[in-house]
mmCIF file of C-alpha atoms and ligand atoms in Angstrom:
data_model
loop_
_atom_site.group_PDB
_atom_site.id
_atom_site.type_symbol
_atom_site.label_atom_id
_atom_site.label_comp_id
_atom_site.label_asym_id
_atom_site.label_seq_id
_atom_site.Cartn_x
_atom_site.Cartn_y
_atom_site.Cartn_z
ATOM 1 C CA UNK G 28 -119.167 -6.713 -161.731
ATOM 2 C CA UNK G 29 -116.696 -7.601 -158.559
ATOM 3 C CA UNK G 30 -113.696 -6.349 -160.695
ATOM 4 C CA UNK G 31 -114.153 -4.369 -163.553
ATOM 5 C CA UNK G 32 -112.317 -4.304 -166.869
ATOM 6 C CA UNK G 33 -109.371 -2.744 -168.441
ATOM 7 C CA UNK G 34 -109.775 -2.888 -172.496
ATOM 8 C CA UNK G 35 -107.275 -1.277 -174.779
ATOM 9 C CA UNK G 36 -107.981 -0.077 -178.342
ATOM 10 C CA UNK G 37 -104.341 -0.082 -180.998
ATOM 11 C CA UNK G 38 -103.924 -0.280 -184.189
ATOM 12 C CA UNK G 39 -101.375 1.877 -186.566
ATOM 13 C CA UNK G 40 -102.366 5.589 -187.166
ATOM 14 C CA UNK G 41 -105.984 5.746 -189.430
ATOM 15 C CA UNK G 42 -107.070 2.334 -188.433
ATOM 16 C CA UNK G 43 -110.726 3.144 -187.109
ATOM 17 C CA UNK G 44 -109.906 2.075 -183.442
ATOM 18 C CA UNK G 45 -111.000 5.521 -182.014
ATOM 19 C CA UNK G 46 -114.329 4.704 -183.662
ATOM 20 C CA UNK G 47 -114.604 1.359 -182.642
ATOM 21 C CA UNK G 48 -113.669 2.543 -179.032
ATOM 22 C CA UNK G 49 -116.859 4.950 -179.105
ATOM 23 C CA UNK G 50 -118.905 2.180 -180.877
ATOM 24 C CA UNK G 51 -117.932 -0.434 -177.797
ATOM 25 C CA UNK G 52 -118.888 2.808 -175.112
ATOM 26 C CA UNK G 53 -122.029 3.224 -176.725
ATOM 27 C CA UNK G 54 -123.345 -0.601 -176.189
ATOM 28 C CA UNK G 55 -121.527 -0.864 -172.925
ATOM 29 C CA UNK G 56 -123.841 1.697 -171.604
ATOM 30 C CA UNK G 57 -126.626 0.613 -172.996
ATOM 31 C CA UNK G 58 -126.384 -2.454 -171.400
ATOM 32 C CA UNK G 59 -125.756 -0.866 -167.854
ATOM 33 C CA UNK G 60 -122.246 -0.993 -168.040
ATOM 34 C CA UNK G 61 -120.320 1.929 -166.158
ATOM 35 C CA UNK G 62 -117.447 2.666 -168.433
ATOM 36 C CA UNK G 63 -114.674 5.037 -168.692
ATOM 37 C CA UNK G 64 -112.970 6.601 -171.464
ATOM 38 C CA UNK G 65 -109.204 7.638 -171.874
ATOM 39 C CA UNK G 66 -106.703 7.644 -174.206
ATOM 40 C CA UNK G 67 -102.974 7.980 -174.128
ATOM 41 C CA UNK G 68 -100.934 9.942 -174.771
ATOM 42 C CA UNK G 69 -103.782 12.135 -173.341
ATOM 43 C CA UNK G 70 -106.927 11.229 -170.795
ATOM 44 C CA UNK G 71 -107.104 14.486 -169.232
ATOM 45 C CA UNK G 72 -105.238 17.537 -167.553
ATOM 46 C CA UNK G 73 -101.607 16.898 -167.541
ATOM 47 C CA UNK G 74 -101.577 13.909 -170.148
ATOM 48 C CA UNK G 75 -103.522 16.373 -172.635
ATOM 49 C CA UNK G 76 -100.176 18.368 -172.348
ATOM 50 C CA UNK G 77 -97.629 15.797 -172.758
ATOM 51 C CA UNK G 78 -100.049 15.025 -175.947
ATOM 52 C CA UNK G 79 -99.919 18.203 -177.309
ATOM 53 C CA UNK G 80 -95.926 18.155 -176.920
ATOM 54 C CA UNK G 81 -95.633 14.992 -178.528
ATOM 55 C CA UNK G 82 -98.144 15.644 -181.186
ATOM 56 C CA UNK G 83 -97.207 19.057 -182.196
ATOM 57 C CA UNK G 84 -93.606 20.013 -181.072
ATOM 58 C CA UNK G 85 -91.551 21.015 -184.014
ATOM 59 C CA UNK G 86 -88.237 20.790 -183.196
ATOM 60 C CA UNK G 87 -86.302 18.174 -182.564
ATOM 61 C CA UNK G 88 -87.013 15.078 -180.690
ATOM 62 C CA UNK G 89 -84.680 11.989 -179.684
ATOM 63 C CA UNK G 90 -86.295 9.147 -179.621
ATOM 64 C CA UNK G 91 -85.851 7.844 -176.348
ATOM 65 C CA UNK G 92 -87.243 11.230 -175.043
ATOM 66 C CA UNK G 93 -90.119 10.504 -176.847
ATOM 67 C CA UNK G 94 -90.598 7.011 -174.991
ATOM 68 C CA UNK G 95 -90.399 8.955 -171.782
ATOM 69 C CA UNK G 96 -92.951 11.207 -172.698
ATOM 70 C CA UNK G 97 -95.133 8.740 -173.803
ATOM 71 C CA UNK G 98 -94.288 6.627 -170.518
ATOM 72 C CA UNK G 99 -94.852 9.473 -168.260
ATOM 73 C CA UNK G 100 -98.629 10.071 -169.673
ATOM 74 C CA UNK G 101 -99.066 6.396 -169.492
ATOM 75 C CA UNK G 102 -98.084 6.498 -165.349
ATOM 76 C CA UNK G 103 -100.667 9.269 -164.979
ATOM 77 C CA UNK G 104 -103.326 7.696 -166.750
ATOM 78 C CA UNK G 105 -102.717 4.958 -164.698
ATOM 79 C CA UNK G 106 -102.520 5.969 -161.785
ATOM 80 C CA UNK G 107 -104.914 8.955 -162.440
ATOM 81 C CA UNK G 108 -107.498 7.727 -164.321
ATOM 82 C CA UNK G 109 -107.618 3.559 -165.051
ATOM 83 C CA UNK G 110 -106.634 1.854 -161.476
ATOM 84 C CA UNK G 111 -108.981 4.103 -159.291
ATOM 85 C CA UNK G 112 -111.719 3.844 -162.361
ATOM 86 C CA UNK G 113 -110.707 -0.194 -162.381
ATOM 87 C CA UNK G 114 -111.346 -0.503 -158.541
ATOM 88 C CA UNK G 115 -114.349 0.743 -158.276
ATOM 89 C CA UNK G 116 -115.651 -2.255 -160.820
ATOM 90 C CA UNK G 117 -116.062 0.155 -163.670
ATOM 91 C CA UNK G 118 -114.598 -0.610 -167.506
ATOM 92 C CA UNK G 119 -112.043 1.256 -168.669
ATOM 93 C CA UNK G 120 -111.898 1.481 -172.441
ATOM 94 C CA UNK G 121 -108.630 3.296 -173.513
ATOM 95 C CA UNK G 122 -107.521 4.590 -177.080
ATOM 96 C CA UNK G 123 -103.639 3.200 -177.048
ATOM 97 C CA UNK G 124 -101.524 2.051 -174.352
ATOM 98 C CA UNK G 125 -98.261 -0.303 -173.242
ATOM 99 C CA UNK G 126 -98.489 -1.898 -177.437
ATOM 100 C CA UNK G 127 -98.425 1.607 -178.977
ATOM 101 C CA UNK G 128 -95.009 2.180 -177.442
ATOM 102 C CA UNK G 129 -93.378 -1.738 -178.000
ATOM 103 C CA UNK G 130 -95.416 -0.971 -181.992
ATOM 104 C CA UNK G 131 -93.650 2.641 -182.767
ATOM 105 C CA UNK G 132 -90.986 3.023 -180.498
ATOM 106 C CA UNK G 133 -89.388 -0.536 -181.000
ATOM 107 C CA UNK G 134 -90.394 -1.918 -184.126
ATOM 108 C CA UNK G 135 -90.840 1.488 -185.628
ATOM 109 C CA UNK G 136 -88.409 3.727 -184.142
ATOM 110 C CA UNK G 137 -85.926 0.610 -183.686
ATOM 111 C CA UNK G 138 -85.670 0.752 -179.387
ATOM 112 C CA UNK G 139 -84.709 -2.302 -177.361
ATOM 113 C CA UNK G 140 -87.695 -4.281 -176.947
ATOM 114 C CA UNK G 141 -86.671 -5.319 -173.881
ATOM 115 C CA UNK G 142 -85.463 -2.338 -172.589
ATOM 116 C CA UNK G 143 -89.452 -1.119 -173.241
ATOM 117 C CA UNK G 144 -91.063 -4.106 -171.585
ATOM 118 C CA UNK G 145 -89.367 -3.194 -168.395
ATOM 119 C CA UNK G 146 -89.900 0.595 -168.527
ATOM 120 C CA UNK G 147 -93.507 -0.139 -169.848
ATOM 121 C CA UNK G 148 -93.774 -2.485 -166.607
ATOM 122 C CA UNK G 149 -92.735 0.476 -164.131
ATOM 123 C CA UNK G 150 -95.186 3.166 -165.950
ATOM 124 C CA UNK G 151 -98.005 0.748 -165.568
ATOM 125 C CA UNK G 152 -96.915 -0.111 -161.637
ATOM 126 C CA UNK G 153 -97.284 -4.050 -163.059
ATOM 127 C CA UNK G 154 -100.846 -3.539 -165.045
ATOM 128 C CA UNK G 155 -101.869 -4.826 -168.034
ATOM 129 C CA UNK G 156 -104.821 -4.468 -170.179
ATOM 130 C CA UNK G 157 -107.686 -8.072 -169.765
ATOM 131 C CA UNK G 158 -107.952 -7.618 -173.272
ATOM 132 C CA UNK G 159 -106.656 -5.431 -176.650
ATOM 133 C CA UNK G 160 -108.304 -5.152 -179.849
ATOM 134 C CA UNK G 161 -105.595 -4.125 -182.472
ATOM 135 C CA UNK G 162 -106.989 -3.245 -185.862
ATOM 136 C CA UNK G 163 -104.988 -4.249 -188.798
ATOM 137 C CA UNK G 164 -105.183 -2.530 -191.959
ATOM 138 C CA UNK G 165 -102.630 -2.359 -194.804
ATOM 139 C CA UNK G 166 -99.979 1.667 -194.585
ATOM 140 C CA UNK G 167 -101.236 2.581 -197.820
ATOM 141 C CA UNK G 168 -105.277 2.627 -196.985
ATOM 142 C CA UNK G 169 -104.701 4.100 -193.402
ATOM 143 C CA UNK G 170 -102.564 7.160 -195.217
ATOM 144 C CA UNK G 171 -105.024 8.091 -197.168
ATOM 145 C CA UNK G 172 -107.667 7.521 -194.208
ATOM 146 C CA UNK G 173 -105.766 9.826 -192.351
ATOM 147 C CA UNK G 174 -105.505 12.798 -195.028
ATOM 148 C CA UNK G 175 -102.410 15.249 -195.897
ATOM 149 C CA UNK G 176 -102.591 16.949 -192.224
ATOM 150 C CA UNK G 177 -100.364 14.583 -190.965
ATOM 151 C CA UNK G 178 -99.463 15.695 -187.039
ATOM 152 C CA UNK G 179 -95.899 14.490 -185.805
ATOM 153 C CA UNK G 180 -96.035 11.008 -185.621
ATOM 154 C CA UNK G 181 -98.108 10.454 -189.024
ATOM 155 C CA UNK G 182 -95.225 12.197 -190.556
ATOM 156 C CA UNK G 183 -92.765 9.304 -189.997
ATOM 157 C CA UNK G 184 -93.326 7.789 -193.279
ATOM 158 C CA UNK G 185 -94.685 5.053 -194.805
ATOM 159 C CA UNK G 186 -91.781 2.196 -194.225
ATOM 160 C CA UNK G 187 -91.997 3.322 -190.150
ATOM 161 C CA UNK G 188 -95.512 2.598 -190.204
ATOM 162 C CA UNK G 189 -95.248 -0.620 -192.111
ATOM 163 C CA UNK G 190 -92.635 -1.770 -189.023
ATOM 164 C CA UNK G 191 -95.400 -0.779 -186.933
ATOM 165 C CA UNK G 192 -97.822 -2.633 -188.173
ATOM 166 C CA UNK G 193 -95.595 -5.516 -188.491
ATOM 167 C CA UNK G 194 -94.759 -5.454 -184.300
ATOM 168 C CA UNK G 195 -98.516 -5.357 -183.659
ATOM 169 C CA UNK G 196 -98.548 -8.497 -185.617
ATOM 170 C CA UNK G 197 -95.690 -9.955 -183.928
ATOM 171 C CA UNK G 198 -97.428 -8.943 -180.224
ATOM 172 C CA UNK G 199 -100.399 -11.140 -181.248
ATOM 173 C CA UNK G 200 -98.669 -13.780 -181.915
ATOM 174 C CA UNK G 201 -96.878 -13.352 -178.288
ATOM 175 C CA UNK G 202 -99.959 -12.687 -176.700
ATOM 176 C CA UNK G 203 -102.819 -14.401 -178.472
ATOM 177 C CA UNK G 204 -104.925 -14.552 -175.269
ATOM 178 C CA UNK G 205 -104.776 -10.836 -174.688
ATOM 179 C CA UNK G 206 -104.383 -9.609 -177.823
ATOM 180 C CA UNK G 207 -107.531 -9.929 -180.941
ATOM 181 C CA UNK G 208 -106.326 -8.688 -184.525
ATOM 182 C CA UNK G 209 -109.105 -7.438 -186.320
ATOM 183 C CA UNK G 210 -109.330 -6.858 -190.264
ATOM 184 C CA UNK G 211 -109.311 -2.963 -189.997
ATOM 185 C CA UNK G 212 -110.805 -2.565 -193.901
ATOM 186 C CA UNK G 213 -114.132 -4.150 -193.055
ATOM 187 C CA UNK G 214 -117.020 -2.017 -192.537
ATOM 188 C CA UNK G 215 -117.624 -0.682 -189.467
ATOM 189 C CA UNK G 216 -120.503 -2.288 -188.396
ATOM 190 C CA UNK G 217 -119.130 -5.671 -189.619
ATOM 191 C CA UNK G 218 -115.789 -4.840 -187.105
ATOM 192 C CA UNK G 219 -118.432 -3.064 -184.330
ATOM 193 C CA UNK G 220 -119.646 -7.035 -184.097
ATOM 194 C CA UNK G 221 -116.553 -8.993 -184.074
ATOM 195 C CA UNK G 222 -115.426 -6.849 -181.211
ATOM 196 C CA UNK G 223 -118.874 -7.436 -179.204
ATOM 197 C CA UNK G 224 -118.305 -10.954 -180.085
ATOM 198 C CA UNK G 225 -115.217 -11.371 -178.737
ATOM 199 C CA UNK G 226 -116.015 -9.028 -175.368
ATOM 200 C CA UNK G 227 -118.524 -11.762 -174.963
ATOM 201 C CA UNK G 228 -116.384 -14.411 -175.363
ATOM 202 C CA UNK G 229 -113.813 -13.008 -173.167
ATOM 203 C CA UNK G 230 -116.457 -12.425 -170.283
ATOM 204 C CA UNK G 231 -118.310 -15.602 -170.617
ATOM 205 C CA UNK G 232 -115.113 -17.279 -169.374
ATOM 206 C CA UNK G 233 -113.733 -15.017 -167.245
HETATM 207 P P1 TYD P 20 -103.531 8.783 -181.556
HETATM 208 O O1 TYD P 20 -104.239 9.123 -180.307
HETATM 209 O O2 TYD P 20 -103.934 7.556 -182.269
HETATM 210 O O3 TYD P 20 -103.637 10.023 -182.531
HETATM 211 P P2 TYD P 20 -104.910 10.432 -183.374
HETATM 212 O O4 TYD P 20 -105.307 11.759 -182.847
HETATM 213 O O5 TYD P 20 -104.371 10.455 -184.771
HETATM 214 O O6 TYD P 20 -105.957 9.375 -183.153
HETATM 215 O O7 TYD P 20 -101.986 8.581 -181.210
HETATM 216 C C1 TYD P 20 -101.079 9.577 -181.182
HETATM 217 C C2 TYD P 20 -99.789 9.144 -181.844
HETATM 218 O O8 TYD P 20 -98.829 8.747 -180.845
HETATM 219 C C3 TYD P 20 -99.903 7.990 -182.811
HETATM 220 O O9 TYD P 20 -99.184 8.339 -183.970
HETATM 221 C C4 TYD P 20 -99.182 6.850 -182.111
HETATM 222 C C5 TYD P 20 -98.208 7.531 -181.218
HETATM 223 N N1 TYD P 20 -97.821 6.781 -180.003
HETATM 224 C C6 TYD P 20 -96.523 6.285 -179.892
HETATM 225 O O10 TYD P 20 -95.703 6.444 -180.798
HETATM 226 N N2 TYD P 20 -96.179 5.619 -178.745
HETATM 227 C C7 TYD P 20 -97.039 5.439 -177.707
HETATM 228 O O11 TYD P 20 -96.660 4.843 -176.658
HETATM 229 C C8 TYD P 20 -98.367 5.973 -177.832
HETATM 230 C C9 TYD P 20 -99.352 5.812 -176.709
HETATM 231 C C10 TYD P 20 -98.731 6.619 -179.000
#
């Protein structure tokens, strides 16, 4: 591959899309594919402690310091981790990314949308995922997926993560070309195959 790849996995909290990341990694390699795996908030080194932060702080937090935080880890990992991995023709599979923060910080957390599109825009330096899986599944069966040890964000209740669900939703719509909604309460092997399916699809005309 000339180019290689830049896939993102979303989906609200509980929704199997780390999984399903891991699954995709797996066949990747098997079929020769050199891929690399990140996630934000996270990837490595600096963005593992602006995760920790935003996972596990305790006090308080205003929410447009949280979108910073989760912009800043998002420049790293871009600039750290997906355009040098992205350049050198490998795929980048990463857990989360530009639609986490439009999903939680604007339709959940009520931010301009707008406002996020353009500070999304300078943390990616202009990049955008070739494709994003998002993995729908209904508040109630992702709660209880997710158990009582709820971290920071899983905290925010079950109306929040109902508005997040519904802005992934709404970004499909937007982006239909980019963006494949998957039903997150199918079995995993039965989701592991749609998303081959449509990798296939999306590199058979691109
Ligand atoms: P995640 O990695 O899915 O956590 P887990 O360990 O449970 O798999 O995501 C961390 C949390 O951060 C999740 O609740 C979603 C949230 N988040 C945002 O609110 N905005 C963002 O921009 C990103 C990337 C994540």
């Amino acid at each position: 591959m000339k180019n290689g790849l830049f896939i993102t996995f979303e989906g609200t909290d509980g929704c199997g899309k780390t999984t399903q990341m891991k699954l995709l990694a797996e066949y990747l390699k098997n079929n020769g594919k050199n891929v690399v795996l990140t996630r934000e908030p996270g990837g490595k080194g600096l963005g593992e402690k602006v995760r920790e932060i935003l996972l596990n702080y305790k006090g308080p937090v205003s929410d447009r310091c949280e979108s910073f935080l989760f912009l800043a880890d998002r420049a790293q990992n871009i600039d750290i981790i997906v355009n040098p991995a992205v350049d050198e023709g490998k795929i980048v599979l990463c857990d989360r990314h530009i639609d986490s923060t439009v999903a939680y910080q604007g339709y959940g957390r009520g931010l301009d949308i707008e406002r996020i599109n353009m500070l999304n825009g300078i943390a990616t330096n202009g990049r955008k995922p070739d494709l994003t899986f998002v993995f729908d599944i209904d508040v109630e069966t992702s709660m209880k997926r997710v158990g009582k040890e709820k971290d920071r964000m899983e905290s925010a209740g079950i109306d929040f993560h109902n508005r997040v669900r519904h802005g992934y939703l709404e970004l499909a719509k937007q982006e239909p070309q980019r963006i494949k909604v998957l039903d997150a309460t199918k079995s995993i092997e039965q989701i592991h195959t749609e998303v081959i399916k449509i990798y296939t699809e999306y590199c058979s005309i691109n």
